[in-house]
């Protein structure tokens, strides 16, 4: 990855939390090896990253190279196509870290190539992962689903006589994840056993996630969760239509296996605690297909270890 693409990806993060339902995007204009313009998308309806960077560069954009974290769009929406802005600015080369999976807006690099611009698709996972939820939402018409679980060293999800499996730092991180997600869901077994609230607590938050229970129901009278009792694929499609791009699945091993069987699980976050339980449920219960995960990452969280990996890469 070039330093300029890394800078574009870094700039894109400045739009995190404000661009929804749009992706985060950053752009850098480079002339003779020097950055002459930068920009990032701030919110839906505002100028796109490329336009902002080109305006910052002004006349220096002519003959320059544009580095962008996501290929320039070619569709009309609340703003004009970025491909037109690129052509008007006199850019001679465009390097995109990722392609746009949106069937309506994607294909900008091909349009620019046809217009005589030198283009390159770097195909960087860092850029795809940056918009993993949005990419799944627009390409598969369902939310990006992350299964979060805490387990012991011997692979158990409960510890006899204990309320928690993971430590305080891990539980705090879960609340931070909830604050960034569109919806949190569990199965009816978890609803009946734990009566979870699924809210984000003790963290800065703009809005609480939607809180869902998947299953036949009924919900207990005291539950504030939203019951989703249809087939999982249909429920996720409906949630996508309602604007839900990301779902954090916190249910037990039965609902997790159901999501995995139906190909609806995209990522796993497993907190491993330095404990041996000796008994209890495992990560998946019921029929779960053999699955090889990719991009395994390991990092300590307090006394625990967090394992993260993809079932379906963005």
Short mmCIF file of N, CA, C and O in Angstrom, two decimals, residues 22-83:
data_model
loop_
_atom_site.label_atom_id
_atom_site.label_comp_id
_atom_site.label_asym_id
_atom_site.label_seq_id
_atom_site.Cartn_x
_atom_site.Cartn_y
_atom_site.Cartn_z
N UNK A 22 -24.21 6.26 3.88
CA UNK A 22 -23.14 6.22 2.88
C UNK A 22 -21.87 5.61 3.47
O UNK A 22 -21.69 5.59 4.69
N UNK A 23 -20.95 5.16 2.63
CA UNK A 23 -19.67 4.66 3.11
C UNK A 23 -18.75 5.80 3.52
O UNK A 23 -18.97 6.96 3.16
N UNK A 24 -17.72 5.47 4.27
CA UNK A 24 -16.66 6.45 4.55
C UNK A 24 -15.66 6.40 3.39
O UNK A 24 -15.32 5.32 2.91
N UNK A 25 -15.25 7.57 2.92
CA UNK A 25 -14.35 7.66 1.76
C UNK A 25 -13.38 8.81 1.99
O UNK A 25 -13.76 9.87 2.46
N UNK A 26 -12.11 8.57 1.61
CA UNK A 26 -11.10 9.61 1.67
C UNK A 26 -10.40 9.72 0.33
O UNK A 26 -10.31 8.74 -0.43
N UNK A 27 -9.88 10.91 0.01
CA UNK A 27 -9.21 11.13 -1.27
C UNK A 27 -8.03 12.07 -1.10
O UNK A 27 -8.05 12.98 -0.26
N UNK A 28 -7.00 11.85 -1.93
CA UNK A 28 -5.78 12.66 -1.90
C UNK A 28 -5.37 12.97 -3.33
O UNK A 28 -5.32 12.07 -4.18
N UNK A 29 -5.07 14.22 -3.61
CA UNK A 29 -4.57 14.64 -4.92
C UNK A 29 -3.07 14.88 -4.79
O UNK A 29 -2.62 15.62 -3.90
N UNK A 30 -2.29 14.25 -5.67
CA UNK A 30 -0.84 14.31 -5.59
C UNK A 30 -0.27 14.85 -6.90
O UNK A 30 -0.58 14.35 -7.98
N UNK A 31 0.59 15.87 -6.80
CA UNK A 31 1.25 16.46 -7.97
C UNK A 31 2.76 16.45 -7.73
O UNK A 31 3.24 16.99 -6.72
N UNK A 32 3.48 15.80 -8.63
CA UNK A 32 4.94 15.73 -8.52
C UNK A 32 5.39 15.20 -7.16
O UNK A 32 6.33 15.70 -6.55
N UNK A 33 4.66 14.18 -6.68
CA UNK A 33 5.03 13.53 -5.43
C UNK A 33 4.62 14.26 -4.17
O UNK A 33 4.97 13.83 -3.07
N UNK A 34 3.88 15.36 -4.32
CA UNK A 34 3.46 16.16 -3.16
C UNK A 34 1.94 16.24 -3.09
O UNK A 34 1.27 16.44 -4.11
N UNK A 35 1.38 16.09 -1.91
CA UNK A 35 -0.06 16.21 -1.72
C UNK A 35 -0.47 17.66 -1.88
O UNK A 35 0.05 18.55 -1.19
N UNK A 36 -1.40 17.91 -2.80
CA UNK A 36 -1.87 19.28 -3.05
C UNK A 36 -3.35 19.45 -2.71
O UNK A 36 -3.88 20.56 -2.79
N UNK A 37 -4.02 18.36 -2.34
CA UNK A 37 -5.43 18.44 -1.96
C UNK A 37 -5.87 17.20 -1.24
O UNK A 37 -5.45 16.09 -1.59
N UNK A 38 -6.69 17.36 -0.21
CA UNK A 38 -7.23 16.24 0.55
C UNK A 38 -8.72 16.45 0.82
O UNK A 38 -9.20 17.59 0.82
N UNK A 39 -9.42 15.35 1.04
CA UNK A 39 -10.83 15.47 1.38
C UNK A 39 -11.40 14.16 1.87
O UNK A 39 -10.82 13.09 1.64
N UNK A 40 -12.51 14.24 2.57
CA UNK A 40 -13.24 13.06 3.00
C UNK A 40 -14.73 13.36 3.02
O UNK A 40 -15.15 14.51 3.15
N UNK A 41 -15.52 12.31 2.84
CA UNK A 41 -16.97 12.47 2.85
C UNK A 41 -17.42 12.63 4.29
O UNK A 41 -17.07 11.82 5.16
N UNK A 42 -18.20 13.67 4.56
CA UNK A 42 -18.59 13.97 5.93
C UNK A 42 -19.98 13.46 6.28
O UNK A 42 -20.19 12.96 7.38
N UNK A 43 -20.93 13.61 5.35
CA UNK A 43 -22.30 13.17 5.67
C UNK A 43 -23.08 13.04 4.37
O UNK A 43 -22.72 13.63 3.35
N UNK A 44 -24.17 12.25 4.43
CA UNK A 44 -25.02 12.06 3.26
C UNK A 44 -25.55 13.41 2.79
O UNK A 44 -26.01 14.23 3.59
N UNK A 45 -25.48 13.62 1.48
CA UNK A 45 -25.96 14.87 0.89
C UNK A 45 -24.87 15.90 0.72
O UNK A 45 -25.05 16.87 -0.03
N UNK A 46 -23.73 15.74 1.42
CA UNK A 46 -22.63 16.69 1.28
C UNK A 46 -21.69 16.22 0.17
O UNK A 46 -21.82 15.11 -0.35
N UNK A 47 -20.75 17.05 -0.18
CA UNK A 47 -19.81 16.73 -1.26
C UNK A 47 -19.03 15.45 -0.94
O UNK A 47 -18.73 15.15 0.21
N UNK A 48 -18.72 14.69 -1.99
CA UNK A 48 -17.94 13.48 -1.83
C UNK A 48 -16.46 13.82 -1.66
O UNK A 48 -16.02 14.93 -1.94
N UNK A 49 -15.70 12.84 -1.19
CA UNK A 49 -14.29 13.05 -0.86
C UNK A 49 -13.50 13.56 -2.06
O UNK A 49 -12.67 14.47 -1.93
N UNK A 50 -13.76 12.97 -3.24
CA UNK A 50 -13.01 13.36 -4.43
C UNK A 50 -13.24 14.83 -4.77
O UNK A 50 -12.28 15.56 -5.10
N UNK A 51 -14.48 15.25 -4.72
CA UNK A 51 -14.81 16.63 -5.05
C UNK A 51 -14.12 17.60 -4.10
O UNK A 51 -13.57 18.63 -4.52
N UNK A 52 -14.13 17.28 -2.81
CA UNK A 52 -13.50 18.15 -1.82
C UNK A 52 -12.01 18.23 -2.05
O UNK A 52 -11.40 19.31 -2.00
N UNK A 53 -11.38 17.08 -2.32
CA UNK A 53 -9.93 17.07 -2.55
C UNK A 53 -9.57 17.83 -3.82
O UNK A 53 -8.56 18.56 -3.85
N UNK A 54 -10.37 17.68 -4.86
CA UNK A 54 -10.09 18.38 -6.12
C UNK A 54 -10.28 19.88 -5.96
O UNK A 54 -9.50 20.67 -6.51
N UNK A 55 -11.28 20.28 -5.22
CA UNK A 55 -11.48 21.71 -4.98
C UNK A 55 -10.33 22.29 -4.16
O UNK A 55 -9.89 23.42 -4.40
N UNK A 56 -9.82 21.51 -3.21
CA UNK A 56 -8.69 21.97 -2.41
C UNK A 56 -7.43 22.12 -3.27
O UNK A 56 -6.62 23.03 -3.06
N UNK A 57 -7.28 21.23 -4.25
CA UNK A 57 -6.12 21.29 -5.14
C UNK A 57 -6.21 22.42 -6.15
O UNK A 57 -5.20 22.99 -6.56
N UNK A 58 -7.44 22.75 -6.56
CA UNK A 58 -7.62 23.82 -7.54
C UNK A 58 -6.93 23.50 -8.86
O UNK A 58 -6.98 22.37 -9.35
N UNK A 59 -6.24 24.49 -9.43
CA UNK A 59 -5.57 24.30 -10.71
C UNK A 59 -4.42 23.30 -10.67
O UNK A 59 -4.01 22.78 -11.72
N UNK A 60 -3.93 23.01 -9.46
CA UNK A 60 -2.83 22.05 -9.35
C UNK A 60 -3.29 20.62 -9.62
O UNK A 60 -2.47 19.71 -9.77
N UNK A 61 -4.62 20.41 -9.69
CA UNK A 61 -5.14 19.07 -9.98
C UNK A 61 -4.88 18.64 -11.43
O UNK A 61 -4.84 17.44 -11.72
N UNK A 62 -4.70 19.61 -12.32
CA UNK A 62 -4.46 19.27 -13.74
C UNK A 62 -3.12 18.55 -13.88
O UNK A 62 -2.09 19.02 -13.46
N UNK A 63 -3.19 17.34 -14.45
CA UNK A 63 -2.00 16.52 -14.61
C UNK A 63 -1.59 15.76 -13.36
O UNK A 63 -0.54 15.11 -13.36
N UNK A 64 -2.43 15.80 -12.31
CA UNK A 64 -2.09 15.16 -11.03
C UNK A 64 -2.67 13.76 -10.96
O UNK A 64 -3.39 13.30 -11.85
N UNK A 65 -2.35 13.08 -9.86
CA UNK A 65 -2.85 11.73 -9.58
C UNK A 65 -3.84 11.81 -8.42
O UNK A 65 -3.57 12.48 -7.41
N UNK A 66 -4.97 11.13 -8.55
CA UNK A 66 -5.96 11.06 -7.48
C UNK A 66 -5.90 9.69 -6.83
O UNK A 66 -6.06 8.67 -7.50
N UNK A 67 -5.66 9.67 -5.53
CA UNK A 67 -5.69 8.44 -4.74
C UNK A 67 -6.97 8.47 -3.90
O UNK A 67 -7.23 9.44 -3.18
N UNK A 68 -7.77 7.40 -3.97
CA UNK A 68 -9.06 7.39 -3.29
C UNK A 68 -9.30 6.02 -2.67
O UNK A 68 -8.90 4.99 -3.22
N UNK A 69 -9.92 6.00 -1.50
CA UNK A 69 -10.14 4.74 -0.79
C UNK A 69 -11.23 3.90 -1.44
O UNK A 69 -11.26 2.67 -1.28
N UNK A 70 -12.13 4.53 -2.19
CA UNK A 70 -13.21 3.83 -2.90
C UNK A 70 -13.35 4.46 -4.28
O UNK A 70 -13.32 5.69 -4.39
N UNK A 71 -13.48 3.65 -5.30
CA UNK A 71 -13.50 4.19 -6.67
C UNK A 71 -14.54 5.29 -6.83
O UNK A 71 -15.61 5.25 -6.22
N UNK A 72 -14.27 6.31 -7.63
CA UNK A 72 -15.22 7.40 -7.84
C UNK A 72 -16.54 6.88 -8.39
O UNK A 72 -16.57 6.01 -9.25
N UNK A 73 -17.64 7.42 -7.85
CA UNK A 73 -18.96 6.99 -8.30
C UNK A 73 -19.26 7.56 -9.68
O UNK A 73 -18.71 8.59 -10.08
N UNK A 74 -20.16 6.89 -10.39
CA UNK A 74 -20.53 7.38 -11.72
C UNK A 74 -22.03 7.66 -11.82
O UNK A 74 -22.55 7.85 -12.92
N UNK A 75 -22.73 7.68 -10.68
CA UNK A 75 -24.18 7.84 -10.70
C UNK A 75 -24.58 9.20 -10.14
O UNK A 75 -23.86 9.81 -9.35
N UNK A 76 -25.76 9.64 -10.54
CA UNK A 76 -26.35 10.85 -10.01
C UNK A 76 -27.15 10.50 -8.75
O UNK A 76 -27.94 9.56 -8.74
N UNK A 77 -26.93 11.25 -7.68
CA UNK A 77 -27.71 11.09 -6.46
C UNK A 77 -28.01 12.47 -5.92
O UNK A 77 -28.48 13.35 -6.64
N UNK A 78 -27.71 12.68 -4.64
CA UNK A 78 -27.84 14.02 -4.09
C UNK A 78 -26.69 14.91 -4.56
O UNK A 78 -26.73 16.13 -4.39
N UNK A 79 -25.65 14.28 -5.13
CA UNK A 79 -24.53 15.02 -5.72
C UNK A 79 -24.29 14.47 -7.13
O UNK A 79 -24.76 13.40 -7.48
N UNK A 80 -23.52 15.22 -7.91
CA UNK A 80 -23.20 14.78 -9.27
C UNK A 80 -22.13 13.70 -9.23
O UNK A 80 -21.42 13.55 -8.24
N UNK A 81 -21.97 12.93 -10.32
CA UNK A 81 -20.97 11.85 -10.34
C UNK A 81 -19.56 12.37 -10.11
O UNK A 81 -19.15 13.38 -10.68
N UNK A 82 -18.81 11.65 -9.29
CA UNK A 82 -17.42 12.04 -9.04
C UNK A 82 -16.55 11.86 -10.28
O UNK A 82 -15.54 12.54 -10.45
N UNK A 83 -16.95 10.93 -11.15
CA UNK A 83 -16.17 10.73 -12.38
C UNK A 83 -16.16 12.00 -13.22
O UNK A 83 -15.14 12.33 -13.85
#
